Short mmCIF file of C-alpha atoms in Angstrom, two decimals:
data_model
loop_
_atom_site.label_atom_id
_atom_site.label_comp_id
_atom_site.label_asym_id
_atom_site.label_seq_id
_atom_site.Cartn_x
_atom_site.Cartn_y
_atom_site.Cartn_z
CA UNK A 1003 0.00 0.00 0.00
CA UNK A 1004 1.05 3.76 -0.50
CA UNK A 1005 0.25 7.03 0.45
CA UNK A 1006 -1.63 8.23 -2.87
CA UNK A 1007 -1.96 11.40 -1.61
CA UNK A 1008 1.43 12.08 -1.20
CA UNK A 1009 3.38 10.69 -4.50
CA UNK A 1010 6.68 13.23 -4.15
CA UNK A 1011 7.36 11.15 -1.33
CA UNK A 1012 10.23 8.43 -2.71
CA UNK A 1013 9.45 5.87 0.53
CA UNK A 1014 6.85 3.71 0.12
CA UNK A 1015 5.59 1.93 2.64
CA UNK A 1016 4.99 -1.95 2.55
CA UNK A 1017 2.23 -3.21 4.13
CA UNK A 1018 1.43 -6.97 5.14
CA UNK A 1019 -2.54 -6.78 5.36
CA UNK A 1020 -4.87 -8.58 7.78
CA UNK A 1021 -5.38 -12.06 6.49
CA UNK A 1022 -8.17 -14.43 7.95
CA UNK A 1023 -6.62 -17.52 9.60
CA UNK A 1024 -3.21 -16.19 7.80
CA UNK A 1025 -1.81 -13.45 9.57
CA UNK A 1026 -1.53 -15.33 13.30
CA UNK A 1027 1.58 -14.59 15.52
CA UNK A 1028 3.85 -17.28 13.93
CA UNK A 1029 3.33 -15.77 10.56
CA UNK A 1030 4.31 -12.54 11.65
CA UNK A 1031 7.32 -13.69 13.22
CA UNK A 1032 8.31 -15.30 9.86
CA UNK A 1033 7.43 -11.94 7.63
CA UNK A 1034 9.45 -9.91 10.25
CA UNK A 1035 12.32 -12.40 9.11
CA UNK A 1036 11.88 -11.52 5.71
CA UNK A 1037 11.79 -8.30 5.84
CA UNK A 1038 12.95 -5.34 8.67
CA UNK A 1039 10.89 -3.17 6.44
CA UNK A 1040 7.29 -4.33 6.24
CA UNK A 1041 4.66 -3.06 8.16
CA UNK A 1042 2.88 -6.24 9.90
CA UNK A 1043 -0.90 -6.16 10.77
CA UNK A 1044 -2.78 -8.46 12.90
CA UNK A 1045 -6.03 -10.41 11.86
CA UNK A 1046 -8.61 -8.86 12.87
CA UNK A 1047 -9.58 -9.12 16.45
CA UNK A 1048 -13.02 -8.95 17.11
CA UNK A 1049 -14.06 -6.21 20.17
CA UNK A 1050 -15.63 -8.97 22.41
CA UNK A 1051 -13.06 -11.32 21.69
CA UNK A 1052 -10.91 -8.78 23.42
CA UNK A 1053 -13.32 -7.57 25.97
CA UNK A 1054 -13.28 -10.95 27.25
CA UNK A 1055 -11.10 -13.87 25.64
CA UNK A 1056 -9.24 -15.88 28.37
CA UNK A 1057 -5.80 -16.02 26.41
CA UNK A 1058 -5.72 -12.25 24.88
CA UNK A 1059 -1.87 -11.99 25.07
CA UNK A 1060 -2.43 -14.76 21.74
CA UNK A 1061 -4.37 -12.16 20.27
CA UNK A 1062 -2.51 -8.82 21.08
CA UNK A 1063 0.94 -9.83 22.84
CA UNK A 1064 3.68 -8.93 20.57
CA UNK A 1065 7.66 -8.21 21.02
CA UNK A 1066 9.44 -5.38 20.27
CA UNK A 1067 11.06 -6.41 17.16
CA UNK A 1068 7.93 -6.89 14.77
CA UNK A 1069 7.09 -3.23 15.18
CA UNK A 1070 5.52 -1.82 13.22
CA UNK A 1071 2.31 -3.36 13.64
CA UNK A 1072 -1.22 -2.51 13.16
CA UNK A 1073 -3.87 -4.34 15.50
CA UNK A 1074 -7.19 -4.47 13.17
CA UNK A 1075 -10.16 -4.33 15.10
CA UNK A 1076 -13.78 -5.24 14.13
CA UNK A 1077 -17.13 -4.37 15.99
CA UNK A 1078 -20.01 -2.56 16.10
CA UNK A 1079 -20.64 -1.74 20.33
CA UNK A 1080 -19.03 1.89 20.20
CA UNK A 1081 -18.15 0.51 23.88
CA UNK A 1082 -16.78 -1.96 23.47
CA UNK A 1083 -14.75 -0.69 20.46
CA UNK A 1084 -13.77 2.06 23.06
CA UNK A 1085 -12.41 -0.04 25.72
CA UNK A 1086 -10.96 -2.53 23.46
CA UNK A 1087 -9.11 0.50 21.90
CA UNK A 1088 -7.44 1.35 25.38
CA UNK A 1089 -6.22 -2.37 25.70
CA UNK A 1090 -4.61 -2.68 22.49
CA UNK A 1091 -2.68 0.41 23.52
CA UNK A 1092 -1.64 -0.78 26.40
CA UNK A 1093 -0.72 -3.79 24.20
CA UNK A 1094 2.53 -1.20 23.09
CA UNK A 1095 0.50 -0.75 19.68
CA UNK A 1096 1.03 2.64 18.03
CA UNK A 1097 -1.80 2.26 15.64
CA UNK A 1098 -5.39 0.87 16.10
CA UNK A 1099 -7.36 -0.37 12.90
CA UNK A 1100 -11.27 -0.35 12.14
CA UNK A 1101 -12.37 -2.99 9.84
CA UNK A 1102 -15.24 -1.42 7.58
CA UNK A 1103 -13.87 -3.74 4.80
CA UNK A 1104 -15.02 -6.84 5.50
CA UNK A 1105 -18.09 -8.04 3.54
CA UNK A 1106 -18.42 -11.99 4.63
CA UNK A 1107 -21.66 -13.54 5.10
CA UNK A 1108 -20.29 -14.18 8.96
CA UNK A 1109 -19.48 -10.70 9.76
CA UNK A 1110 -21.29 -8.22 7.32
CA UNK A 1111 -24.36 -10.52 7.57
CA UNK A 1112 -25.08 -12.40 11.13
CA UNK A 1113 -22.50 -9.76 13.00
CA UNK A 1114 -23.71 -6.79 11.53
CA UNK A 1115 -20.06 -5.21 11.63
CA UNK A 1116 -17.25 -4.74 8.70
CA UNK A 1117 -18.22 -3.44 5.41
CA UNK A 1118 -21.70 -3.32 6.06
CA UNK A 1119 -20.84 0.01 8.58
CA UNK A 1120 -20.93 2.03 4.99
CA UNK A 1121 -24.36 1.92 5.60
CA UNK A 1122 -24.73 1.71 9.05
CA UNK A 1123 -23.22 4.84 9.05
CA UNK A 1124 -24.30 6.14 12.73
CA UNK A 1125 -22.84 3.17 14.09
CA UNK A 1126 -19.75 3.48 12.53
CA UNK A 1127 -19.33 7.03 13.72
CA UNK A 1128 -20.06 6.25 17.42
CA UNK A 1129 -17.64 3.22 17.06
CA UNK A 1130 -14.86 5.76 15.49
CA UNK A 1131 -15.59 8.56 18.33
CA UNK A 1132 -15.28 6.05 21.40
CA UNK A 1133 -12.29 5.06 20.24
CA UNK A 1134 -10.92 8.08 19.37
CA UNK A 1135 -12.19 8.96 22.79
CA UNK A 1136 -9.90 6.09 24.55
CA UNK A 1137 -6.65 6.40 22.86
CA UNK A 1138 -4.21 8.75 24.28
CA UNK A 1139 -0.62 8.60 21.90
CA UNK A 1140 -2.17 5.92 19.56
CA UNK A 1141 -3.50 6.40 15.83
CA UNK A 1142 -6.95 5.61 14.97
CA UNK A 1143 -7.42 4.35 11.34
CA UNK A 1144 -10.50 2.74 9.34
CA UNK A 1145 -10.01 0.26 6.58
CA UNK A 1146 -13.19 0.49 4.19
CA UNK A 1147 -14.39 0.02 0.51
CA UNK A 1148 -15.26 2.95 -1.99
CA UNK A 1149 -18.73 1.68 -2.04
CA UNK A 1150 -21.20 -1.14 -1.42
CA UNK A 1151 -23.88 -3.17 -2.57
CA UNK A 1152 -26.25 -4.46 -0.78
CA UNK A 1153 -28.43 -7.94 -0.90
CA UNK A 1154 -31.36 -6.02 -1.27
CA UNK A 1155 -30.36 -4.13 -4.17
CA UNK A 1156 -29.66 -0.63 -2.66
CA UNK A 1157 -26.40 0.53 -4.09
CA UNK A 1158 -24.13 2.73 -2.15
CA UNK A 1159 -21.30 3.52 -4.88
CA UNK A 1160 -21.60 7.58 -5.48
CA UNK A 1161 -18.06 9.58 -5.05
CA UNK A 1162 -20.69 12.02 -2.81
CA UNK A 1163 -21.16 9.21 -0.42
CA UNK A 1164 -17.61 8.30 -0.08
CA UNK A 1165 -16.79 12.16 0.50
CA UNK A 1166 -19.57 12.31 2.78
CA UNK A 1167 -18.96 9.10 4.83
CA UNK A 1168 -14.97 9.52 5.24
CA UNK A 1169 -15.69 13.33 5.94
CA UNK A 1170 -18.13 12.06 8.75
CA UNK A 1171 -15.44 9.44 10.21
CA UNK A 1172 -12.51 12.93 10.17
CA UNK A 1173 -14.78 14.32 12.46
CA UNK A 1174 -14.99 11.95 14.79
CA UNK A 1175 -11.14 12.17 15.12
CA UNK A 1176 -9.98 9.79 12.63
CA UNK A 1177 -7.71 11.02 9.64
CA UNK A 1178 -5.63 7.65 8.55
CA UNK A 1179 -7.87 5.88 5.90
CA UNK A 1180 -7.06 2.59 4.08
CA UNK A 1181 -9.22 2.57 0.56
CA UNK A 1182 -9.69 -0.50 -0.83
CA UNK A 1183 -9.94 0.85 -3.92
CA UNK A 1184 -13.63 -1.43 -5.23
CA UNK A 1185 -17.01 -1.63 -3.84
CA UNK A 1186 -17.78 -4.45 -2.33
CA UNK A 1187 -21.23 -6.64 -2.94
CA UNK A 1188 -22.58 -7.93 0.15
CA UNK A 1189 -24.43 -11.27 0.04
CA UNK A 1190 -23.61 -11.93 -4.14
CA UNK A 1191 -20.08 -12.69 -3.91
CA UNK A 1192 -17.71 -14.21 -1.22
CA UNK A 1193 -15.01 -12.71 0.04
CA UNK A 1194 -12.65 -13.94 -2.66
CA UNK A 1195 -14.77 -12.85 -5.20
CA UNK A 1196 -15.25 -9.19 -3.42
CA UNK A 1197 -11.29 -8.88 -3.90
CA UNK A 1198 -11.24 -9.50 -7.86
CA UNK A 1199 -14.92 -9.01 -9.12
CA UNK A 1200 -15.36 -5.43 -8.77
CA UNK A 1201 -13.37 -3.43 -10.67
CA UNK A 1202 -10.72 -1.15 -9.45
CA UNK A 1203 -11.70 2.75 -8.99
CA UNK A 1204 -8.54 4.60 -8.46
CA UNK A 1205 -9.95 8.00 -10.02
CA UNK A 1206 -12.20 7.87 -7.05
CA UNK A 1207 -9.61 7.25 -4.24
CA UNK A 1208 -7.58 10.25 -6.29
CA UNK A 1209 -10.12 12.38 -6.12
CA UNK A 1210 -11.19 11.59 -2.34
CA UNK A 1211 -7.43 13.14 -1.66
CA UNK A 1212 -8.03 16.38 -3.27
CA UNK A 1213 -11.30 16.62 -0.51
CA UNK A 1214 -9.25 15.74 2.49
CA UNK A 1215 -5.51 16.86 2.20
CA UNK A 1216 -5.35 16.89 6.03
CA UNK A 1217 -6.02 13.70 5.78
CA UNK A 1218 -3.45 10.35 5.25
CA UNK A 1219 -5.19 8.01 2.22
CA UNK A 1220 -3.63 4.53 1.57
#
């Protein structure tokens, strides 16, 4: 990923994103041998899982040497988020993750949490203000899509909703976005398919920059 707001600047940063069942603690150990360079992310940890798993230093524990490291979060109890937010920082994270990417049956669907926040967007703002509310030195970042559609047919892919939905989310303190740079169809294709079926919209993700230059687009 790279800042494509910022393309003067000659470092680009690598990172390895939040993989399902893929990105556990041995597998970051072995990408940190790889490479000094890359910027490691967690899987997502779910807020409840956190708020009350009996073996969270599997989860969140981490030594100094894989910094730097993203712990992606997913929920939709602005609570929860919240205090989950204050543990990963105390965790030694520098950077705290909100998955509004995620369109699986499991999480969009039953859960309620992930990409289907784009249109739940009052939950999504709570969720971002409570933890922007709880961290003290650490970043607050959302991961999300550049548009959704939905099983019932309702199609939320305008560049006006993007501006107005990321705009919304700056507010409530958070200016680090990850764009995955497609909508994402909830219900009609798995998450596989949400990751090549869509096409790519880069003029849109270009074009959300030139709306938010205080703000960090990757």
């Amino acid at each position: 990923r790279t800042n494509v707001c910022n393309a003067s600047r000659h470092q680009r940063d690598f990172h390895i994103a939040p993989m399902l069942d893929v990105s556990t603690p041995e597998f970051r150990n072995f990408i940190r041998i790889l490479s000094k360079r890359a910027i490691l992310w967690t899987e997502m940890v779910v807020d409840e899982t956190i708020m009350y798993s009996n073996n969270l230093d599997y989860h969140l524990a981490h030594e100094e040497h894989l910094k730097p490291i993203i712990c992606q979060i997913g929920g939709r109890n602005s609570e929860y988020c919240g205090q989950a937010t204050s543990i990963v920082e105390k965790y030694g994270y520098e950077e705290v993750n909100l998955n509004i990417d995620c369109p699986s049956s499991r999480v969009s669907g039953e859960r309620k949490f992930g990409a289907i926040l784009m249109k739940d967007s009052q939950t999504a703002y709570n969720v971002v203000s409570s933890m922007n509310q709880n961290a003290k030195n650490m970043k607050i970042s959302v991961k999300t899509r550049t548009g959704i559609e939905l099983e019932d047919g309702e199609i939320l892919d305008t560049m006006s909703h993007l501006i107005n939905f990321v705009g919304e989310l700056r507010k409530c303190g958070c200016r680090k976005f990850y764009i995955h740079a497609r909508k994402c169809v909830i219900g009609g294709l798995t998450p596989a398919q949400n990751r090549l079926v869509p096409p790519l919209n880069y003029p849109r993700v270009y074009e959300l920059c030139k709306h938010f230059p205080d703000c960090d687009p990757y």
